[in-house]
Coordinates of C-alpha atoms and ligand atoms in Angstrom, one line a residue:
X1 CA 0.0 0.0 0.0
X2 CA 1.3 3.6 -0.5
X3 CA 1.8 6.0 1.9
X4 CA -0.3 7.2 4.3
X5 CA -2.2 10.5 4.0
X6 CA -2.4 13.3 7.1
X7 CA -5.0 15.1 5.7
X8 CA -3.5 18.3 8.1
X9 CA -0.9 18.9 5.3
X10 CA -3.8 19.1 2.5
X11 CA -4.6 22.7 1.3
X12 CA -8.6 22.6 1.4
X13 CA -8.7 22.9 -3.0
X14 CA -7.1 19.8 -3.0
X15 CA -9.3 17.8 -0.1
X16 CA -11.6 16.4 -3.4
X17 CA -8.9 14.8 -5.1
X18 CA -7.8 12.9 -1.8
X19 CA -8.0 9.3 -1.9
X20 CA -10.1 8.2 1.5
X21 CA -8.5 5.0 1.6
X22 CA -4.8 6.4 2.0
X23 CA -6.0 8.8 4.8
X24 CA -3.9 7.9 8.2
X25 CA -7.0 7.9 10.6
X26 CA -5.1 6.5 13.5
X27 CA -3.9 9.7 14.1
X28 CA -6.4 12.1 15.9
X29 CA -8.5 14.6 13.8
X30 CA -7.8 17.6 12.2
X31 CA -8.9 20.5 14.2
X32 CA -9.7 22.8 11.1
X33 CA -12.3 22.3 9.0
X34 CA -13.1 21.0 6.1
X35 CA -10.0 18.8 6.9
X36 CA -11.8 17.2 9.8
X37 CA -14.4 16.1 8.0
X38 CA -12.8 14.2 5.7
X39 CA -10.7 12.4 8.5
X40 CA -14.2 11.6 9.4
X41 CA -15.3 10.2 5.9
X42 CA -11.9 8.3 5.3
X43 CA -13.2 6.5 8.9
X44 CA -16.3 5.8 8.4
X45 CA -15.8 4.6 4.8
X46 CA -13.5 1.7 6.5
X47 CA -16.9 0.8 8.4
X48 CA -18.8 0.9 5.6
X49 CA -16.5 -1.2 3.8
X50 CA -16.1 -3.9 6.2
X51 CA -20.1 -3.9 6.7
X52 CA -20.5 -4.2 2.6
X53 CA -18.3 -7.2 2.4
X54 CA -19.5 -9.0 5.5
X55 CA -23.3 -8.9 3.7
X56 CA -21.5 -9.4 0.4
X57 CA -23.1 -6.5 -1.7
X58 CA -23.1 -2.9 -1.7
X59 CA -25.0 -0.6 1.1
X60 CA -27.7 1.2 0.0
X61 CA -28.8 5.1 1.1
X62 CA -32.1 6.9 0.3
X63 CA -32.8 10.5 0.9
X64 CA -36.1 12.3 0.8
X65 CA -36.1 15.8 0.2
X66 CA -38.6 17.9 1.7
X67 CA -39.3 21.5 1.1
X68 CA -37.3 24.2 -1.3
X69 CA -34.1 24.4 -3.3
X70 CA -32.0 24.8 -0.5
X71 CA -33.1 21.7 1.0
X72 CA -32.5 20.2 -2.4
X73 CA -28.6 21.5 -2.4
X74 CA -28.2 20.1 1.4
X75 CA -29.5 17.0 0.0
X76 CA -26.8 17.0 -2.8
X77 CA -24.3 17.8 0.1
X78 CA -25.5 14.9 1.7
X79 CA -25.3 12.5 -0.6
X80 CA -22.2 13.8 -2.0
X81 CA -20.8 12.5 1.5
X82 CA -22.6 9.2 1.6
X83 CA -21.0 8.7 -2.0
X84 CA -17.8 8.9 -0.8
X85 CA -18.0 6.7 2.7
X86 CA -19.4 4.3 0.2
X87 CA -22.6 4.1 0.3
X88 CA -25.0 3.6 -3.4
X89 CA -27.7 6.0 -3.7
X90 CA -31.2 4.4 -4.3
X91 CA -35.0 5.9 -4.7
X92 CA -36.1 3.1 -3.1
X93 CA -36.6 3.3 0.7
X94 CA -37.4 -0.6 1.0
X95 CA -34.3 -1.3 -0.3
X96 CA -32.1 0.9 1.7
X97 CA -29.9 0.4 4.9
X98 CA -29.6 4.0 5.1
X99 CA -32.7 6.7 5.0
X100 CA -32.6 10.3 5.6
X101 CA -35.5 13.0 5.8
X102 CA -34.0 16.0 4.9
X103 CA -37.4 18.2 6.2
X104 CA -39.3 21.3 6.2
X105 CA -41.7 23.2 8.8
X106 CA -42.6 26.2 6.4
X107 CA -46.3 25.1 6.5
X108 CA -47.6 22.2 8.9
X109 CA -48.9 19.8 6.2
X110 CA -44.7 19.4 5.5
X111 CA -44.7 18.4 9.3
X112 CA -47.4 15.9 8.7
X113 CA -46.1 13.7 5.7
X114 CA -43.1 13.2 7.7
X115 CA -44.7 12.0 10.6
X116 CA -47.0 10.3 8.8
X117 CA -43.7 8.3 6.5
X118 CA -41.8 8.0 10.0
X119 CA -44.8 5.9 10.8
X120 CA -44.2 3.2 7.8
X121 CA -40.2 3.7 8.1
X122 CA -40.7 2.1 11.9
X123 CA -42.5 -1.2 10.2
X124 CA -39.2 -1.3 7.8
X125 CA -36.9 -1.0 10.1
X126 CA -38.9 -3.6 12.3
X127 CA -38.5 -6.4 9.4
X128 CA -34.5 -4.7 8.6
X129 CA -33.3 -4.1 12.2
X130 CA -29.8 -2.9 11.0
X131 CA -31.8 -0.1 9.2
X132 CA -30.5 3.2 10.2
X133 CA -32.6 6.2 9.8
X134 CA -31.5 10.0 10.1
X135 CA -34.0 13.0 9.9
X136 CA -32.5 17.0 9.5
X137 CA -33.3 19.9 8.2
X138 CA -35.6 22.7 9.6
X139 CA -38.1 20.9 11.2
X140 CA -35.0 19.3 13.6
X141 CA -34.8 23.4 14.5
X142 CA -37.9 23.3 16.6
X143 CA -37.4 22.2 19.8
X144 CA -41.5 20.8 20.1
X145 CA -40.7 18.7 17.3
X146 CA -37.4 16.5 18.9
X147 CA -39.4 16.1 21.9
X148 CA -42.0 14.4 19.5
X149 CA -39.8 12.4 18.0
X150 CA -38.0 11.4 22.0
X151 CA -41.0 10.6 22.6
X152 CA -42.7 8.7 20.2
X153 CA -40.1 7.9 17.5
X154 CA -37.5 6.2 19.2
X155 CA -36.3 3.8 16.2
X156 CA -34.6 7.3 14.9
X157 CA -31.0 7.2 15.0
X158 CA -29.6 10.3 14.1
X159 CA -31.2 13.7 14.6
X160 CA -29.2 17.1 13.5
X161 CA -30.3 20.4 12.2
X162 CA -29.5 23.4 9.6
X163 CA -26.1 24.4 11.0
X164 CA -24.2 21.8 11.7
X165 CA -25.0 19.8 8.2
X166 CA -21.2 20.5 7.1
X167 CA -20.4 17.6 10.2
X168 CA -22.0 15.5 8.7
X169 CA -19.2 12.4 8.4
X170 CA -18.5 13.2 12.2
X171 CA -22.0 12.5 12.9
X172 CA -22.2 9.1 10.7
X173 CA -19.1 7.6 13.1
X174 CA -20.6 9.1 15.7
X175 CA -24.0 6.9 15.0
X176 CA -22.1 3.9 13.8
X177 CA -20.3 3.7 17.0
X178 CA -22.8 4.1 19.0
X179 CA -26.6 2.2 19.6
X180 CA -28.4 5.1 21.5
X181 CA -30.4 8.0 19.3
X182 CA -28.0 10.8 18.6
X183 CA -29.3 14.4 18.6
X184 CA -27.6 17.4 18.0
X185 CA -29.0 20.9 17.4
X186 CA -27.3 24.0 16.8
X187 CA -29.3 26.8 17.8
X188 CA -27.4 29.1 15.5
X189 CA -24.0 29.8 13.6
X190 CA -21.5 32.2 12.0
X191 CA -19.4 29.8 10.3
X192 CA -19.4 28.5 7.2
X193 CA -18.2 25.2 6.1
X194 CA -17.8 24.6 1.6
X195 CA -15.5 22.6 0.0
X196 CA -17.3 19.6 0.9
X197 CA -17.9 17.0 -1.6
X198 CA -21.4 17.2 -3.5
X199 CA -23.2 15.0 -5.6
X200 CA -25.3 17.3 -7.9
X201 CA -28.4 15.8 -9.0
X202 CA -28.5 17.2 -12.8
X203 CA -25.3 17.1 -14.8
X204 CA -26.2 20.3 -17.1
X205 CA -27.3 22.6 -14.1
X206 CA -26.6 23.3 -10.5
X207 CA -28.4 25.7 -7.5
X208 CA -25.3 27.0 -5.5
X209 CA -25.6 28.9 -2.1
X210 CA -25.0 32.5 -2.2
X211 CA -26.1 33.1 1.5
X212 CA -27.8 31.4 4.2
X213 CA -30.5 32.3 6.6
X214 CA -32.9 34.9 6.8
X215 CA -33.2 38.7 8.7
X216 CA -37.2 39.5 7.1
X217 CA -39.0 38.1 9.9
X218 CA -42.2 38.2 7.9
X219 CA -44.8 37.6 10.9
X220 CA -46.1 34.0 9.7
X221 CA -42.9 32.8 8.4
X222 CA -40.8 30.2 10.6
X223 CA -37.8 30.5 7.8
X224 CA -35.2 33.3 10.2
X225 CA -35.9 30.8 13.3
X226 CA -34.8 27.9 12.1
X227 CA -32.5 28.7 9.2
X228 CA -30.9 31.6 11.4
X229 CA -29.3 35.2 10.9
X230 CA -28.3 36.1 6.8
X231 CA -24.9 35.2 6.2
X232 CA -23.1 36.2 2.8
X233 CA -20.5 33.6 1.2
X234 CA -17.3 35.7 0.1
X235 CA -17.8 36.9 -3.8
X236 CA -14.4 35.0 -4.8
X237 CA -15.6 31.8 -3.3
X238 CA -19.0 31.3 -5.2
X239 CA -17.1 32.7 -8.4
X240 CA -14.3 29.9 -8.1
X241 CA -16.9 27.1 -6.8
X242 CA -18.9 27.9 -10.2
X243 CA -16.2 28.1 -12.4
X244 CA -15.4 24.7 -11.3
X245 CA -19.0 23.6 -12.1
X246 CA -18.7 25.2 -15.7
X247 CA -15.1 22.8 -16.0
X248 CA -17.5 19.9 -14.8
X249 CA -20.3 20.5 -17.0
X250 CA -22.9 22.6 -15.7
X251 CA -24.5 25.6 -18.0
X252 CA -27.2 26.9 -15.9
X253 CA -26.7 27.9 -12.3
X254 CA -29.4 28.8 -9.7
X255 CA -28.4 31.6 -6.8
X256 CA -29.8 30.6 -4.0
X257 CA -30.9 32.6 -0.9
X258 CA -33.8 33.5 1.1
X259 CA -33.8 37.1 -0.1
X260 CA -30.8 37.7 -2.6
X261 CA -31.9 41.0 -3.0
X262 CA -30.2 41.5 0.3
X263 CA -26.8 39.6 -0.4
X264 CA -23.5 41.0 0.4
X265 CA -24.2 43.6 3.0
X266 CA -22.5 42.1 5.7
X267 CA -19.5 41.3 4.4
X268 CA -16.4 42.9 5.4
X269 CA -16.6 44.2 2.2
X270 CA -19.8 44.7 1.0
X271 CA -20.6 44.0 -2.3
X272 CA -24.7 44.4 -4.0
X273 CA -26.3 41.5 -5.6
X274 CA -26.3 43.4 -9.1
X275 CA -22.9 43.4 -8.3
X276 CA -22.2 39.3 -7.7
X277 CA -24.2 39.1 -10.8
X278 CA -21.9 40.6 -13.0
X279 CA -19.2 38.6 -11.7
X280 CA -20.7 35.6 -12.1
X281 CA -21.8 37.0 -15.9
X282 CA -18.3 36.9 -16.8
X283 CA -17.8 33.8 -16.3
X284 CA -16.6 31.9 -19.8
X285 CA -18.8 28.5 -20.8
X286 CA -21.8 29.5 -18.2
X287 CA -25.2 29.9 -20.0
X288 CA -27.7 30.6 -18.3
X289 CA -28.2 32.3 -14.4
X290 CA -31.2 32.0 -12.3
X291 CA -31.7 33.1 -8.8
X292 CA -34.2 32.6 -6.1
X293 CA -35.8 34.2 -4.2
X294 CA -35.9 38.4 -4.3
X295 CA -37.8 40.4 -1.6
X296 CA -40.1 43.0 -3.5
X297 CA -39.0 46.0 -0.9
X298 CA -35.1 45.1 -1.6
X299 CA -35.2 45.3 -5.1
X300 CA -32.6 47.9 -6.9
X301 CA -32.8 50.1 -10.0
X302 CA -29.1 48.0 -10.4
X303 CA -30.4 45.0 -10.2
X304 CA -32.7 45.5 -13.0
X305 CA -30.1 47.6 -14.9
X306 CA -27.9 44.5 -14.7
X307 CA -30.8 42.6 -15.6
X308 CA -31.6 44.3 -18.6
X309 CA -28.3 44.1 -20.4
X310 CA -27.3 40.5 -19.0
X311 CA -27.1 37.8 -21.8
X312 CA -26.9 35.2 -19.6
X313 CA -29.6 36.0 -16.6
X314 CA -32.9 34.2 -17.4
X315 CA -36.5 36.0 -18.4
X316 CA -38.0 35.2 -15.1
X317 CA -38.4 36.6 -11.8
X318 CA -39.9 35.6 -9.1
X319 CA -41.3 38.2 -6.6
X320 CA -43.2 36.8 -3.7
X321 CA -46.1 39.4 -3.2
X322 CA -47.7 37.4 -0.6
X323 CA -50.9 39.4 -0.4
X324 CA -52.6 42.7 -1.9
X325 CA -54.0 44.3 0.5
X326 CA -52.0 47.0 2.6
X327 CA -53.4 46.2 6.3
X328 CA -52.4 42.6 5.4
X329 CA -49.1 43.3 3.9
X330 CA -48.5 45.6 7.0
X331 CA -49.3 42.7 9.5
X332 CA -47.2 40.6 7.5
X333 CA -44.4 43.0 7.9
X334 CA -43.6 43.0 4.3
X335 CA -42.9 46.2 4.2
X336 CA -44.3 47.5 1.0
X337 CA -47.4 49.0 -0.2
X338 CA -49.4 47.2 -3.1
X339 CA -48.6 50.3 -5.1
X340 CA -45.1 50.3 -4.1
X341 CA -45.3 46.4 -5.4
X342 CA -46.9 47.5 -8.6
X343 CA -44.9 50.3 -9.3
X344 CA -42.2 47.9 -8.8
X345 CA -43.7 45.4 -11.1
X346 CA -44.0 48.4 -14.0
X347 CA -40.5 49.4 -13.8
X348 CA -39.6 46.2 -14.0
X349 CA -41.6 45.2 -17.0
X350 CA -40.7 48.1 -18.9
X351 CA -37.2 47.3 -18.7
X352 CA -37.7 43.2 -19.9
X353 CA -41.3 43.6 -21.7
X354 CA -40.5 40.1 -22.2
X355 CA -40.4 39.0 -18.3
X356 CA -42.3 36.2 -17.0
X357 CA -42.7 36.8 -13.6
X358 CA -44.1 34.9 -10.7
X359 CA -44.7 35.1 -7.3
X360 CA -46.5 33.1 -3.6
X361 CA -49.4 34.0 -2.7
X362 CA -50.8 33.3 1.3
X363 CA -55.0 33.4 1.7
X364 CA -56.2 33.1 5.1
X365 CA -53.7 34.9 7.0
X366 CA -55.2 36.2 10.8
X367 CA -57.7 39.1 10.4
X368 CA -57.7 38.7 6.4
X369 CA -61.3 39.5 5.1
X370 CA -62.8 38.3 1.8
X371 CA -62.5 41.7 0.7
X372 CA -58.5 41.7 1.3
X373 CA -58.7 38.6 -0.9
X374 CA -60.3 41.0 -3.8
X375 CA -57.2 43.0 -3.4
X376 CA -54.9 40.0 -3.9
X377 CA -57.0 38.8 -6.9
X378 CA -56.9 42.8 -8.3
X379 CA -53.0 42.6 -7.8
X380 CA -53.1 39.5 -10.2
X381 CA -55.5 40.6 -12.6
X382 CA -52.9 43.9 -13.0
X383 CA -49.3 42.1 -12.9
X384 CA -50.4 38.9 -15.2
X385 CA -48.2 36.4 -13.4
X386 CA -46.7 33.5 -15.4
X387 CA -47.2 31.8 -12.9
X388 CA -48.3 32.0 -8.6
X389 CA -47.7 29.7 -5.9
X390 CA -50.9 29.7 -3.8
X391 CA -50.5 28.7 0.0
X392 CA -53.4 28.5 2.9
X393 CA -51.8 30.4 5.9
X394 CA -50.4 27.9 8.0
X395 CA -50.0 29.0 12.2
X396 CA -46.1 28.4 12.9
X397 CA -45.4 28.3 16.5
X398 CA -43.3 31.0 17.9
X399 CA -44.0 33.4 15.0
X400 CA -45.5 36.8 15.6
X401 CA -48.6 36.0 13.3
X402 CA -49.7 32.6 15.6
X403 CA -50.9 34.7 18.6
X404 CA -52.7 37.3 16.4
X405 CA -56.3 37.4 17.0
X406 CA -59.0 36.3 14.1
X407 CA -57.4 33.5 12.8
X408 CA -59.9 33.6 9.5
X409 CA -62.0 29.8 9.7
X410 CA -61.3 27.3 7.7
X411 CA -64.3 27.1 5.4
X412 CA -63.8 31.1 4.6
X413 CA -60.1 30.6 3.6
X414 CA -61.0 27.8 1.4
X415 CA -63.5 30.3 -0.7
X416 CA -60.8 32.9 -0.9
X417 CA -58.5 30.4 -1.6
X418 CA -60.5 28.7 -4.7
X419 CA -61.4 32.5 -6.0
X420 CA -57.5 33.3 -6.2
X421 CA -56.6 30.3 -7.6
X422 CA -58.9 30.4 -10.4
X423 CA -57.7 33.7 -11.5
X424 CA -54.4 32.7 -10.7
X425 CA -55.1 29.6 -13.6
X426 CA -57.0 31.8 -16.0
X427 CA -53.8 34.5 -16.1
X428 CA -51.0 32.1 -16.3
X429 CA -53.0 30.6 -19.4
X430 CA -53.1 33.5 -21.1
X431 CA -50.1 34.5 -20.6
X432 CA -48.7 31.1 -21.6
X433 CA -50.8 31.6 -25.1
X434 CA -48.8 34.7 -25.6
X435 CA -45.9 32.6 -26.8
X436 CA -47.5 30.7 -29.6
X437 CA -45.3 30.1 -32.9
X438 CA -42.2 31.8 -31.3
X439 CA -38.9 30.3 -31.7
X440 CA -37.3 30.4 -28.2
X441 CA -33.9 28.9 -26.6
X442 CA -34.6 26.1 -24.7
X443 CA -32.3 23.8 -22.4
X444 CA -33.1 20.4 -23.2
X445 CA -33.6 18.7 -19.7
X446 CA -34.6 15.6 -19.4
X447 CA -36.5 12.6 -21.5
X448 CA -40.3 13.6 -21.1
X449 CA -41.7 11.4 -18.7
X450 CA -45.0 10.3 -20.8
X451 CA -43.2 9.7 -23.6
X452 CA -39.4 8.8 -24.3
X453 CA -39.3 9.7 -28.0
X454 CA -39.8 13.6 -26.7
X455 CA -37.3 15.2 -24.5
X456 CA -38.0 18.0 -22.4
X457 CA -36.5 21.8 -22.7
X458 CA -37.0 24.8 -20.4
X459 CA -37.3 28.2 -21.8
X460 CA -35.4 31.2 -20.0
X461 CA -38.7 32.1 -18.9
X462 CA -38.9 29.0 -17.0
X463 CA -41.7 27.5 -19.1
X464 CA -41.3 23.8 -20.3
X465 CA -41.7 22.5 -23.9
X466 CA -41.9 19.1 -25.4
X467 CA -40.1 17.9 -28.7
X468 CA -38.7 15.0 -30.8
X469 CA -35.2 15.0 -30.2
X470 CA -32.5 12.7 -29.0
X471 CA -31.1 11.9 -25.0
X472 CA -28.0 13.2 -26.6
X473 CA -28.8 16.4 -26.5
X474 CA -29.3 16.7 -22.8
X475 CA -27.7 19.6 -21.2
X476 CA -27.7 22.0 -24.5
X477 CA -29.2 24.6 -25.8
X478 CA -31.3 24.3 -29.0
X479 CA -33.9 26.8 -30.4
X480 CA -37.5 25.6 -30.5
X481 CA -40.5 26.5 -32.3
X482 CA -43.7 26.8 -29.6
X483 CA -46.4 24.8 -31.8
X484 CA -49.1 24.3 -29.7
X485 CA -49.8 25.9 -26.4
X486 CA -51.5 23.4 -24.0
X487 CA -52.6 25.4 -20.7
X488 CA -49.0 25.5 -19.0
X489 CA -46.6 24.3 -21.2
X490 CA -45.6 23.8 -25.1
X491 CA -45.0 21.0 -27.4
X492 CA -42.7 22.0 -30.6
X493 CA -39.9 21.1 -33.2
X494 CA -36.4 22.0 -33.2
X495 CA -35.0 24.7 -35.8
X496 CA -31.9 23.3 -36.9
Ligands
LIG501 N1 -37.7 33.6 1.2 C1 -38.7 33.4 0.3 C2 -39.8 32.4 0.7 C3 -39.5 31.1 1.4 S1 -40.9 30.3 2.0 C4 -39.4 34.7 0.2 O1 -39.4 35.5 1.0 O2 -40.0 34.9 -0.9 C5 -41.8 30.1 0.5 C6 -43.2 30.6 0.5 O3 -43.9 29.9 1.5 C7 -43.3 32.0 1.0 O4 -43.1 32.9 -0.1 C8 -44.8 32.1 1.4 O5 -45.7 32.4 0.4 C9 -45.0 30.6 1.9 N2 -45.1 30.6 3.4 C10 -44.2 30.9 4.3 N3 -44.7 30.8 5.5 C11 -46.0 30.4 5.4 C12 -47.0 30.1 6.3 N4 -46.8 30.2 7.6 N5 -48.2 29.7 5.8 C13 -48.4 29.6 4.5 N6 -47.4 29.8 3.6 C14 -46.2 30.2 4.0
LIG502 FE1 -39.7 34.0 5.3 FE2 -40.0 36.5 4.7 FE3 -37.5 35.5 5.1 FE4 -39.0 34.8 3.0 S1 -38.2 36.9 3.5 S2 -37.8 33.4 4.3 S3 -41.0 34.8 3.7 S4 -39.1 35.7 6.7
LIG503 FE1 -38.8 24.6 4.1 FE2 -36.6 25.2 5.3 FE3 -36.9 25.7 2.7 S1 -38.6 25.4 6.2 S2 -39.1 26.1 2.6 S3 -36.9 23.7 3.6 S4 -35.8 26.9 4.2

């Protein structure tokens, strides 16, 4: 065997290209991270070795991801770790040694379906007793929750939270060596832990964290408690990490934060959003740039300057207006006006006539009337969304907005609820319609799941479209004609 490797001489750029099994482990850890880390994969992939050839074929892990894209990044992160301790990623749960809930608490019904899958994980890991099961993610930041689970999930193994994700490998070894359930909760964080192996889920496109947390404190949201304070990544470090994505492959890349509109301002120093966006612009073999999500009251004139004349930043945004009427958006703490959002929503449009803009929508938050509803249908009928996500309030505990008075009953919310959403459909139809027999850039996804001999694109706008073409082409750009409109997406031919 060659020599053994002590991970503290590595430089972090080159911890990827380490082999695990020429780590020295006998040695104690690294106190820095992300060295320490790896120590900790190169350990436990000895146990997972020894485990796969004692049952004589490979181990299997299975993640379920709950909840937005920056639970689907953590989830890449995740399994980008249980890749390299050796563990084969599978869909199916029945199958696997290893499943994790990566969770979310922004509305209750998330809670439920994991409570209610925890309930048929127990009767697998009844007939598979070396089953290990690890939940994380935000619900694991509400303290009401672990008790629950203390209490009346005891089969769980491994509990940890939003912060502490990056230790990961030192929580695995920690579970492998020991029987009891193994909690452990940060209740907050300044550091910031990259450079950690990541198995992205599409070869062609990639979301990458631009900051964490969130400082809005909208009064029914649960986000800033258990994601934490905003945090910035350095400028240089998101440039370089997707750079490297570009050399791997990747064409499209999503920003992700709670309110990118916001990014930068704390850094030592600061830099604007607009501003990471023309870095990231510049960058040679990238395509295409999304971002998610921007707070209507943080949006600049730069920001839609740099819009305007980007070639690379998509024709979508997607600007939460949450509801329309002021005494609503004002108990929400939003903190903007509908006119201010409309006003917004002009400027923005006249910049990129060709927009596609979306938003969320809540309907039944505490004290809203069926006439504040009307103002939130109004707002709709005047910005045409592409396309709205449409929520029923949900109580959070420990947010501002659970202890208000006249939370609205249930059978009224439903009623303002069915009103938006049908204007809500009839908009984004139209506006879909609006595209027919253009020829649009599209980046050809995936095979169509109803039917292999069509693959599927997505326009800059975000839309999909459906045409003949071959797997080959996954992960480029083609132009495609938009034939026939059918409600919400397109099927059409390539121009060659
Ligand atoms: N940071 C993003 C949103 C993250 S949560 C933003 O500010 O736009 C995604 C969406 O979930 C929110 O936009 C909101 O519409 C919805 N949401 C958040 N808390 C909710 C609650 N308590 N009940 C119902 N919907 C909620
Ligand atoms: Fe929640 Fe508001 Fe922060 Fe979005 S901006 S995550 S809705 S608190
Ligand atoms: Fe849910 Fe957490 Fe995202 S609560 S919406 S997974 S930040």
């Amino acid at each position: 065997m060659d020599s053994y490797i002590d991970l503290k001489d590595i430089v972090t750029e080159e911890l990827k290209h380490v082999d695990l099994d020429r780590v020295n482990v006998t040695c104690s850890p690294p106190d820095v991270e992300p060295q320490r880390q790896y120590y900790f994969m190169a350990k436990c992939r000895q146990i997972v070795k020894s485990e796969s050839e004692r049952l004589g074929r490979p181990l299997y892990a299975c993640i379920q991801t709950f909840g937005c894209q920056m639970n689907a990044r953590d989830s890449e992160k995740l399994l980008g770790i249980l890749t390299q301790i050796g563990y084969v990623s599978t869909q199916e749960e029945s199958e696997a040694d290893f499943v994790i809930y990566n969770t979310c608490t922004v509305r209750d019904n998330a809670n439920q379906r994991v409570y209610g899958r925890l309930g048929f994980l127990n009767s697998l890991k009844r007939q598979r007793p070396h089953l290990k099961i690890a939940l994380c993610g935000c619900m694991m930041q509400e303290q009401t929750v672990i008790d629950k689970i203390r209490k009346s999930y005891r089969f769980v193994d491994l509990i940890f939270g939003t912060h502490n994700l990056f230790k990961f490998a030192q929580l695995l070894l920690t579970m492998f060596e020991n029987r009891d359930m193994i909690v452990d909760i940060w209740q907050e964080t300044d550091q910031i832990v990259e450079e950690l192996p990541v198995n992205r889920k599409y070869p062609y496109k990639s979301g990458i964290n631009i900051m964490f947390g969130c400082n809005n404190f909208c009064s029914y949201c649960i986000v800033p408690y258990v994601r934490g304070r905003e945090r910035s990544r350095d400028p240089q470090e998101i440039v370089q990490e997707i750079r490297q994505l570009v050399a791997d492959g990747v064409v499209e890349v999503m920003l992700l934060g709670q309110n990118v509109n916001s990014y930068g301002k704390n850094l030592d120093e600061p830099i604007t959003f607009a501003q990471l966006l023309s870095k990231v612009e510049q960058i040679d073999g990238l395509k295409r740039i999304r971002f998610m999500t921007s707070h209507p009251r943080d949006l600049s004139d730069e920001l839609i300057e740099v819009m305007k004349n980007s070639k690379k930043i998509c024709r979508h945004l997607h600007l939460p207006v949450q509801a329309g009427s002021d005494r609503i958006l004002q108990a929400m703490n939003r903190r903007y006006t509908k006119a201010q959002y409309l006003a917004l929503v002009d400027k923005i449009r006249a910049a990129m006539p060709d927009i596609a803009l979306t938003t969320d929508i809540i309907v039944g938050f505490p004290g809203e009337t069926p006439e504040d509803v009307e103002e939130t249908i109004d707002v709709v009928r005047r910005v045409q969304y592409d396309n709205a996500f449409t929520f029923i309030y949900s109580k959070r505990t420990g947010t501002p907005a659970s202890v208000m008075e006249n939370q609205v009953p249930e059978d009224v919310v439903r009623e303002g609820f069915d009103r938006l959403l049908k204007e809500v459909q009839d908009t984004a139809k139209r506006r879909a319609a609006l595209l027919q027999g253009q020829v649009m850039e599209a980046l050809v996804e995936e095979v169509n799941e109803q039917d292999a001999s069509l693959m599927t694109g997505r326009l800059s706008n975000n839309m999909l479209v459906h045409f003949p073409a071959p797997a080959t082409l996954i992960g480029q750009l083609v132009q495609v004609s938009l034939d026939t409109c059918h409600g919400f997406y397109y099927t059409g031919h390539i121009i060659s």
